[in-house]
Structures are given as structure tokens and as C-alpha cells.
Amino acid sequence: MMKIGIIREYKDPPDSRAPLTPSQVAFLRNELDIDIVVQSAPGRCYSDNEYTEAGVPVVESVHDCDVLMGVKEVPVHKLIAGKTYMIFSHTIKKQEQNRKLLKEILKYNIRLIDYELLTNTHGQRLIAFGHFAGMVGAHNALWTWGKKTGQFDLPRMKDLLDYEAAKKTYGKIKLPPVKIVLTGTGRVGTGALLTLKDMGIKQIDPEMYLNEKFPYPVFTQLLPHHYAANVDGDAFDKSVFYNDPAQFKSIFWPFACSSDIMVNGIYYVDDAPAFFTLE
């Protein structure tokens, strides 16, 4: 029978995430009769004891496992030859920092199943953290503003049990009349949008955002035509912008001047116009 091992994370700074919760592992073992164990990890968001209480074996070595499941990249010196790894390897975009990792994976005859490449029949990713990245990004933006100004104090998202705990803290703080500009409407953008709304911050139309003042905190969410324009003055075409962003210039400056906080939710490429520069 194939044996699966949930491995500990070795990222620096430490990553506390786990690919499966104690209840999920218990379900796989008890209902589907899958042999799966968890490698001990003191920094994991779920303690060893939580897995043990769910009836899941917690082990130190996973060398006898066939499939190893983690979250982030595995250090080269921790790779086990001949295994199947399920992780986010961050190699598909030819990331320079992980070229050595990919070479060693090939060298040690390791089969790599990258979560980033798992898609449905429509080519859409099945596993993506973008939505949650947007939620945490918006939270961290307000956390940073609070620290900078001393006007309010938020706990770090990583120190909260779950998002419900975060929402409870939002109801206990009074935000000043800050203006927040949010870019992006994909997974990251929608995640940030959710958190800003859960903070009780009112969403405003971009034009109204630029031209009016508000006695309470507000945010606006920009579409590409709000922050980029064709250098030749042609009408904005989103497909052209995505395929050849070098043809466009930034028109973001009015929003930069009107905002206290920017939450960026777009994927930036080198040819795209910068939102703003030091000049």
C-alpha cells in the first residue's frame, strides 16, 4: 500500500502552514483507508498533539513514505531520493532562486507534483493561495498603518486562530478616515476586498474617491483602465494591455496623491508601466 507523509516545513522565516488538517488526515485514514502519517513539527499551526488526538501517527522520519506532502519548497539537503513530492516548488516560472532545487529534483529521480499546475478541465487552478494572500495583505496594510501612526492596534494575522478571530478584532477598533486604493480584481484583489469590507470600510466609486473627502474610512477598487492608458491615446483595450503592456503609460498618480494606503493586487511584469516612480 502506498504510504503518504506530511512533512515539516523548513522555510526561513518559518512557515507554519500544513497541507492537511488533523480532521482531514483522520478522514483519509479512517474513511478511505489511506496510510498517512505526519512528521513532527513544533512550529506548525496544528500541534503534534492535535494530530495525535485525531488518531494520526506523528513520526520523526518519513523515509518509509512513498509520497511526501508539504507546502513550500524543500531545501536541497532535505530531499529524499526516489520519492514523490507534492509542494509549491516555485519553479514553473523559471524562478532563478530555485533552479538548483529543480536540478537536484531531477538528479535524485524525484517525481514532482506542483500544486500550481493542478487544474480542472477548463485549465483553472485547483489550488491557489491568492485569495488568502489578498486577505492577509489588506490586514497587514492596516496593521502597518496603525503601527506607523499609533492611532489603532491590530494583532498580526499569523497570531490569530482563524479569520473569524480576525473579524472579531475588526469590530473592536475605530479606524480613522483613511483613504485606501486597491488594485486588482483577481484572487488577490477579491481577497483584499473581502477583508476591507469586513473591517467596515466603505467602498467608493473611483471618480468620487478622487473628488470628495470623507469623514470615515473609504476604499476604491481600480480596474486596469483606471491606472493605465495607451501611450498613443487610443481607447483602452484590456486584451491589448495584458498582451503588450509596454504600449501603455501609468495614469495612477491622481490616486497616489489622494490615498493614504495602497493595497496592490495585480501581477506586475517588467514591461508594464510602473504605478509611480521616485521621480
CSV table of C-alpha atoms in Angstrom, one decimal:
chain,number,residue,atom,x,y,z
A,1,MET,CA,0.0,0.0,0.0
A,2,MET,CA,1.2,3.5,-0.8
A,3,LYS,CA,2.2,5.5,2.2
A,4,ILE,CA,1.9,9.3,2.5
A,5,GLY,CA,3.8,11.5,4.8
A,6,ILE,CA,3.0,15.2,5.8
A,7,ILE,CA,6.4,16.8,6.0
A,8,ARG,CA,7.6,19.6,8.2
A,9,GLU,CA,8.4,23.0,6.6
A,10,TYR,CA,12.0,24.3,6.5
A,11,LYS,CA,11.5,27.9,5.2
A,12,ASP,CA,13.2,30.8,6.8
A,13,PRO,CA,11.4,32.7,8.2
A,14,PRO,CA,9.4,29.6,9.4
A,15,ASP,CA,6.2,28.7,7.6
A,16,SER,CA,3.6,27.3,9.9
A,17,ARG,CA,1.1,26.1,7.3
A,18,ALA,CA,0.1,22.5,6.8
A,19,PRO,CA,-1.3,20.8,3.6
A,20,LEU,CA,-3.9,18.9,5.6
A,21,THR,CA,-5.7,19.5,8.9
A,22,PRO,CA,-5.9,16.8,11.6
A,23,SER,CA,-9.5,16.1,10.8
A,24,GLN,CA,-8.7,15.7,7.1
A,25,VAL,CA,-5.9,13.3,7.7
A,26,ALA,CA,-8.1,11.3,10.1
A,27,PHE,CA,-10.8,11.2,7.4
A,28,LEU,CA,-8.3,9.8,4.8
A,29,ARG,CA,-7.1,7.2,7.3
A,30,ASN,CA,-10.5,6.1,8.7
A,31,GLU,CA,-12.9,6.5,5.8
A,32,LEU,CA,-10.6,5.9,2.8
A,33,ASP,CA,-8.1,3.5,4.5
A,34,ILE,CA,-5.1,5.5,3.3
A,35,ASP,CA,-1.9,5.0,5.1
A,36,ILE,CA,-0.8,8.6,6.1
A,37,VAL,CA,1.4,9.9,8.8
A,38,VAL,CA,2.6,13.3,10.0
A,39,GLN,CA,6.2,14.3,10.6
A,40,SER,CA,6.6,16.1,13.9
A,41,ALA,CA,6.9,19.9,13.5
A,42,PRO,CA,7.0,22.2,16.6
A,43,GLY,CA,6.2,25.3,14.5
A,44,ARG,CA,3.2,24.0,12.6
A,45,CYS,CA,-0.1,25.8,13.1
A,46,TYR,CA,-1.6,22.4,14.2
A,47,SER,CA,0.3,20.9,17.1
A,48,ASP,CA,1.6,17.3,17.1
A,49,ASN,CA,-0.9,16.7,19.8
A,50,GLU,CA,-3.8,17.8,17.7
A,51,TYR,CA,-2.9,15.2,15.1
A,52,THR,CA,-2.3,12.5,17.8
A,53,GLU,CA,-5.7,13.2,19.3
A,54,ALA,CA,-7.3,12.7,15.9
A,55,GLY,CA,-5.7,9.3,15.8
A,56,VAL,CA,-2.9,10.2,13.3
A,57,PRO,CA,0.6,8.8,13.9
A,58,VAL,CA,3.2,11.5,14.4
A,59,VAL,CA,6.7,10.4,13.4
A,60,GLU,CA,10.1,11.8,13.2
A,61,SER,CA,11.3,10.1,9.9
A,62,VAL,CA,9.3,9.9,6.7
A,63,HIS,CA,11.9,7.9,4.8
A,64,ASP,CA,9.5,5.0,4.5
A,65,CYS,CA,6.8,7.1,2.8
A,66,ASP,CA,6.2,7.0,-0.9
A,67,VAL,CA,4.5,10.4,-1.3
A,68,LEU,CA,5.6,13.4,0.7
A,69,MET,CA,3.2,16.4,1.0
A,70,GLY,CA,4.3,19.8,2.1
A,71,VAL,CA,3.5,23.4,1.4
A,72,LYS,CA,6.6,25.3,0.3
A,73,GLU,CA,10.0,24.4,-1.3
A,74,VAL,CA,12.1,21.7,0.3
A,75,PRO,CA,15.8,22.6,1.0
A,76,VAL,CA,18.1,20.7,-1.3
A,77,HIS,CA,19.8,18.9,1.5
A,78,LYS,CA,16.5,17.6,2.8
A,79,LEU,CA,15.3,16.0,-0.4
A,80,ILE,CA,14.9,12.2,-0.3
A,81,ALA,CA,15.8,10.4,-3.5
A,82,GLY,CA,13.2,8.5,-5.4
A,83,LYS,CA,10.2,10.0,-3.6
A,84,THR,CA,7.1,11.8,-5.0
A,85,TYR,CA,6.8,15.3,-3.6
A,86,MET,CA,3.6,17.4,-3.6
A,87,ILE,CA,4.6,21.0,-2.9
A,88,PHE,CA,4.6,24.5,-4.3
A,89,SER,CA,8.1,24.3,-5.8
A,90,HIS,CA,8.1,27.9,-7.3
A,91,THR,CA,10.0,26.7,-10.4
A,92,ILE,CA,7.3,26.8,-13.2
A,93,LYS,CA,8.0,30.5,-13.9
A,94,LYS,CA,11.8,29.7,-14.1
A,95,GLN,CA,12.4,31.4,-10.8
A,96,GLU,CA,16.2,31.9,-10.6
A,97,GLN,CA,16.4,31.2,-6.8
A,98,ASN,CA,15.0,27.7,-7.3
A,99,ARG,CA,17.0,26.5,-10.3
A,100,LYS,CA,19.3,24.4,-8.1
A,101,LEU,CA,16.3,22.8,-6.4
A,102,LEU,CA,14.9,21.7,-9.8
A,103,LYS,CA,18.2,20.3,-10.9
A,104,GLU,CA,18.5,18.3,-7.7
A,105,ILE,CA,15.0,17.0,-8.1
A,106,LEU,CA,15.9,15.7,-11.5
A,107,LYS,CA,19.2,14.4,-10.2
A,108,TYR,CA,17.7,12.3,-7.4
A,109,ASN,CA,14.9,10.9,-9.6
A,110,ILE,CA,12.2,12.7,-7.7
A,111,ARG,CA,8.7,13.0,-9.1
A,112,LEU,CA,7.4,16.5,-8.5
A,113,ILE,CA,3.7,17.2,-8.3
A,114,ASP,CA,3.4,21.0,-8.1
A,115,TYR,CA,0.1,22.3,-6.7
A,116,GLU,CA,0.4,25.3,-9.0
A,117,LEU,CA,-0.1,23.1,-12.1
A,118,LEU,CA,-3.1,21.1,-10.9
A,119,THR,CA,-6.1,22.4,-13.0
A,120,ASN,CA,-9.6,21.5,-13.8
A,121,THR,CA,-10.9,20.7,-17.3
A,122,HIS,CA,-11.1,24.4,-18.1
A,123,GLY,CA,-7.5,25.0,-17.2
A,124,GLN,CA,-8.3,26.8,-14.0
A,125,ARG,CA,-6.0,26.2,-11.0
A,126,LEU,CA,-7.5,24.0,-8.3
A,127,ILE,CA,-5.1,25.1,-5.5
A,128,ALA,CA,-4.2,28.7,-5.2
A,129,PHE,CA,-3.5,30.9,-2.2
A,130,GLY,CA,-4.1,34.2,-3.9
A,131,HIS,CA,-7.4,34.9,-2.2
A,132,PHE,CA,-5.9,34.4,1.2
A,133,ALA,CA,-2.8,36.4,0.3
A,134,GLY,CA,-5.1,39.3,-0.5
A,135,MET,CA,-6.9,39.0,2.8
A,136,VAL,CA,-3.6,38.9,4.7
A,137,GLY,CA,-2.2,41.7,2.6
A,138,ALA,CA,-5.1,44.1,3.3
A,139,HIS,CA,-4.9,43.2,7.0
A,140,ASN,CA,-1.1,43.8,7.1
A,141,ALA,CA,-1.5,47.1,5.3
A,142,LEU,CA,-3.8,48.4,8.0
A,143,TRP,CA,-1.6,46.8,10.7
A,144,THR,CA,1.3,48.7,9.3
A,145,TRP,CA,-0.6,52.0,9.2
A,146,GLY,CA,-1.7,51.5,12.7
A,147,LYS,CA,1.8,51.0,13.9
A,148,LYS,CA,3.1,53.9,11.9
A,149,THR,CA,0.5,56.4,13.2
A,150,GLY,CA,-0.2,54.9,16.6
A,151,GLN,CA,-3.9,55.5,16.0
A,152,PHE,CA,-5.0,51.9,16.4
A,153,ASP,CA,-3.5,48.5,17.0
A,154,LEU,CA,-4.2,45.2,15.2
A,155,PRO,CA,-2.8,41.8,16.0
A,156,ARG,CA,-0.8,40.0,13.4
A,157,MET,CA,-2.9,37.7,11.3
A,158,LYS,CA,-0.4,34.9,11.9
A,159,ASP,CA,-1.1,35.1,15.6
A,160,LEU,CA,-4.9,34.7,15.3
A,161,LEU,CA,-6.6,31.3,15.3
A,162,ASP,CA,-8.6,31.9,12.2
A,163,TYR,CA,-10.3,34.6,10.1
A,164,GLU,CA,-13.3,34.6,12.4
A,165,ALA,CA,-11.0,35.7,15.2
A,166,ALA,CA,-9.7,38.5,12.9
A,167,LYS,CA,-13.2,39.7,12.2
A,168,LYS,CA,-13.9,40.0,15.9
A,169,THR,CA,-10.8,42.3,16.3
A,170,TYR,CA,-12.1,44.5,13.4
A,171,GLY,CA,-15.3,45.2,15.4
A,172,LYS,CA,-13.3,46.4,18.4
A,173,ILE,CA,-11.2,49.1,16.6
A,174,LYS,CA,-12.1,52.5,15.4
A,175,LEU,CA,-10.4,53.4,12.1
A,176,PRO,CA,-9.5,57.0,11.2
A,177,PRO,CA,-10.8,58.5,7.9
A,178,VAL,CA,-8.1,56.9,5.8
A,179,LYS,CA,-8.4,56.5,2.0
A,180,ILE,CA,-7.3,53.2,0.6
A,181,VAL,CA,-6.7,52.4,-3.1
A,182,LEU,CA,-7.0,48.7,-4.1
A,183,THR,CA,-5.7,47.4,-7.5
A,184,GLY,CA,-6.6,44.1,-8.9
A,185,THR,CA,-9.8,42.1,-9.4
A,186,GLY,CA,-8.4,38.5,-9.4
A,187,ARG,CA,-7.9,36.2,-6.5
A,188,VAL,CA,-5.7,38.6,-4.6
A,189,GLY,CA,-7.9,41.6,-5.3
A,190,THR,CA,-11.1,39.8,-4.2
A,191,GLY,CA,-9.4,38.6,-1.0
A,192,ALA,CA,-8.3,42.1,-0.1
A,193,LEU,CA,-11.8,43.4,-1.0
A,194,LEU,CA,-13.4,41.0,1.4
A,195,THR,CA,-11.1,42.0,4.3
A,196,LEU,CA,-11.5,45.7,3.7
A,197,LYS,CA,-15.3,45.3,3.8
A,198,ASP,CA,-15.1,43.1,6.9
A,199,MET,CA,-13.2,46.0,8.5
A,200,GLY,CA,-16.3,48.1,8.0
A,201,ILE,CA,-14.5,50.3,5.4
A,202,LYS,CA,-16.9,51.7,2.8
A,203,GLN,CA,-16.3,51.1,-0.9
A,204,ILE,CA,-16.4,54.3,-3.1
A,205,ASP,CA,-16.6,54.8,-6.9
A,206,PRO,CA,-13.1,55.7,-8.2
A,207,GLU,CA,-14.3,59.1,-9.5
A,208,MET,CA,-16.0,60.0,-6.3
A,209,TYR,CA,-12.9,58.8,-4.4
A,210,LEU,CA,-10.7,61.3,-6.3
A,211,ASN,CA,-13.0,64.3,-6.0
A,212,GLU,CA,-14.5,64.1,-2.5
A,213,LYS,CA,-13.4,64.0,1.1
A,214,PHE,CA,-15.0,61.6,3.7
A,215,PRO,CA,-15.3,61.7,7.5
A,216,TYR,CA,-14.9,57.9,7.7
A,217,PRO,CA,-12.5,55.3,6.1
A,218,VAL,CA,-13.1,54.5,2.5
A,219,PHE,CA,-11.5,52.5,-0.3
A,220,THR,CA,-11.9,52.2,-4.0
A,221,GLN,CA,-11.0,49.3,-6.3
A,222,LEU,CA,-9.4,50.1,-9.6
A,223,LEU,CA,-9.8,48.4,-12.9
A,224,PRO,CA,-6.8,48.5,-15.4
A,225,HIS,CA,-8.3,51.5,-17.3
A,226,HIS,CA,-8.2,53.5,-14.1
A,227,TYR,CA,-4.4,53.3,-13.8
A,228,ALA,CA,-3.1,52.7,-17.3
A,229,ALA,CA,-3.7,54.4,-20.7
A,230,ASN,CA,-2.4,53.8,-24.2
A,231,VAL,CA,0.6,56.0,-25.0
A,232,ASP,CA,-0.9,56.8,-28.4
A,233,GLY,CA,-4.1,58.0,-27.0
A,234,ASP,CA,-6.1,55.1,-28.4
A,235,ALA,CA,-9.1,53.7,-26.5
A,236,PHE,CA,-8.2,51.3,-23.7
A,237,ASP,CA,-8.3,47.7,-24.7
A,238,LYS,CA,-7.8,45.2,-21.9
A,239,SER,CA,-6.7,42.4,-24.1
A,240,VAL,CA,-4.0,44.6,-25.7
A,241,PHE,CA,-2.9,45.8,-22.2
A,242,TYR,CA,-2.5,42.3,-21.0
A,243,ASN,CA,-0.6,41.1,-24.1
A,244,ASP,CA,1.6,44.2,-24.6
A,245,PRO,CA,1.7,46.4,-21.5
A,246,ALA,CA,4.7,48.3,-23.0
A,247,GLN,CA,2.2,50.2,-25.1
A,248,PHE,CA,0.7,51.8,-22.0
A,249,LYS,CA,1.6,54.5,-19.6
A,250,SER,CA,0.6,55.0,-15.9
A,251,ILE,CA,-2.2,57.3,-15.0
A,252,PHE,CA,-2.2,56.2,-11.4
A,253,TRP,CA,-0.7,59.4,-10.0
A,254,PRO,CA,-4.0,61.1,-9.0
A,255,PHE,CA,-4.9,58.1,-6.9
A,256,ALA,CA,-1.5,58.1,-5.4
A,257,CYS,CA,-1.9,61.7,-4.3
A,258,SER,CA,-5.4,61.0,-2.9
A,259,SER,CA,-4.6,57.9,-0.9
A,260,ASP,CA,-3.1,57.1,2.5
A,261,ILE,CA,-2.7,53.4,1.8
A,262,MET,CA,-2.3,51.3,-1.4
A,263,VAL,CA,-3.1,47.6,-1.5
A,264,ASN,CA,-1.7,46.1,-4.7
A,265,GLY,CA,-3.4,43.0,-6.0
A,266,ILE,CA,-2.1,42.8,-9.6
A,267,TYR,CA,0.7,40.6,-11.0
A,268,TYR,CA,3.4,43.0,-12.2
A,269,VAL,CA,5.6,42.3,-15.3
A,270,ASP,CA,8.7,44.3,-16.2
A,271,ASP,CA,7.1,45.8,-19.4
A,272,ALA,CA,4.1,47.1,-17.5
A,273,PRO,CA,4.0,50.8,-16.6
A,274,ALA,CA,5.0,51.5,-13.0
A,275,PHE,CA,2.3,52.9,-10.8
A,276,PHE,CA,4.7,55.7,-9.8
A,277,THR,CA,8.5,56.3,-9.6
A,278,LEU,CA,10.9,58.2,-7.3
A,279,GLU,CA,10.9,61.0,-9.8
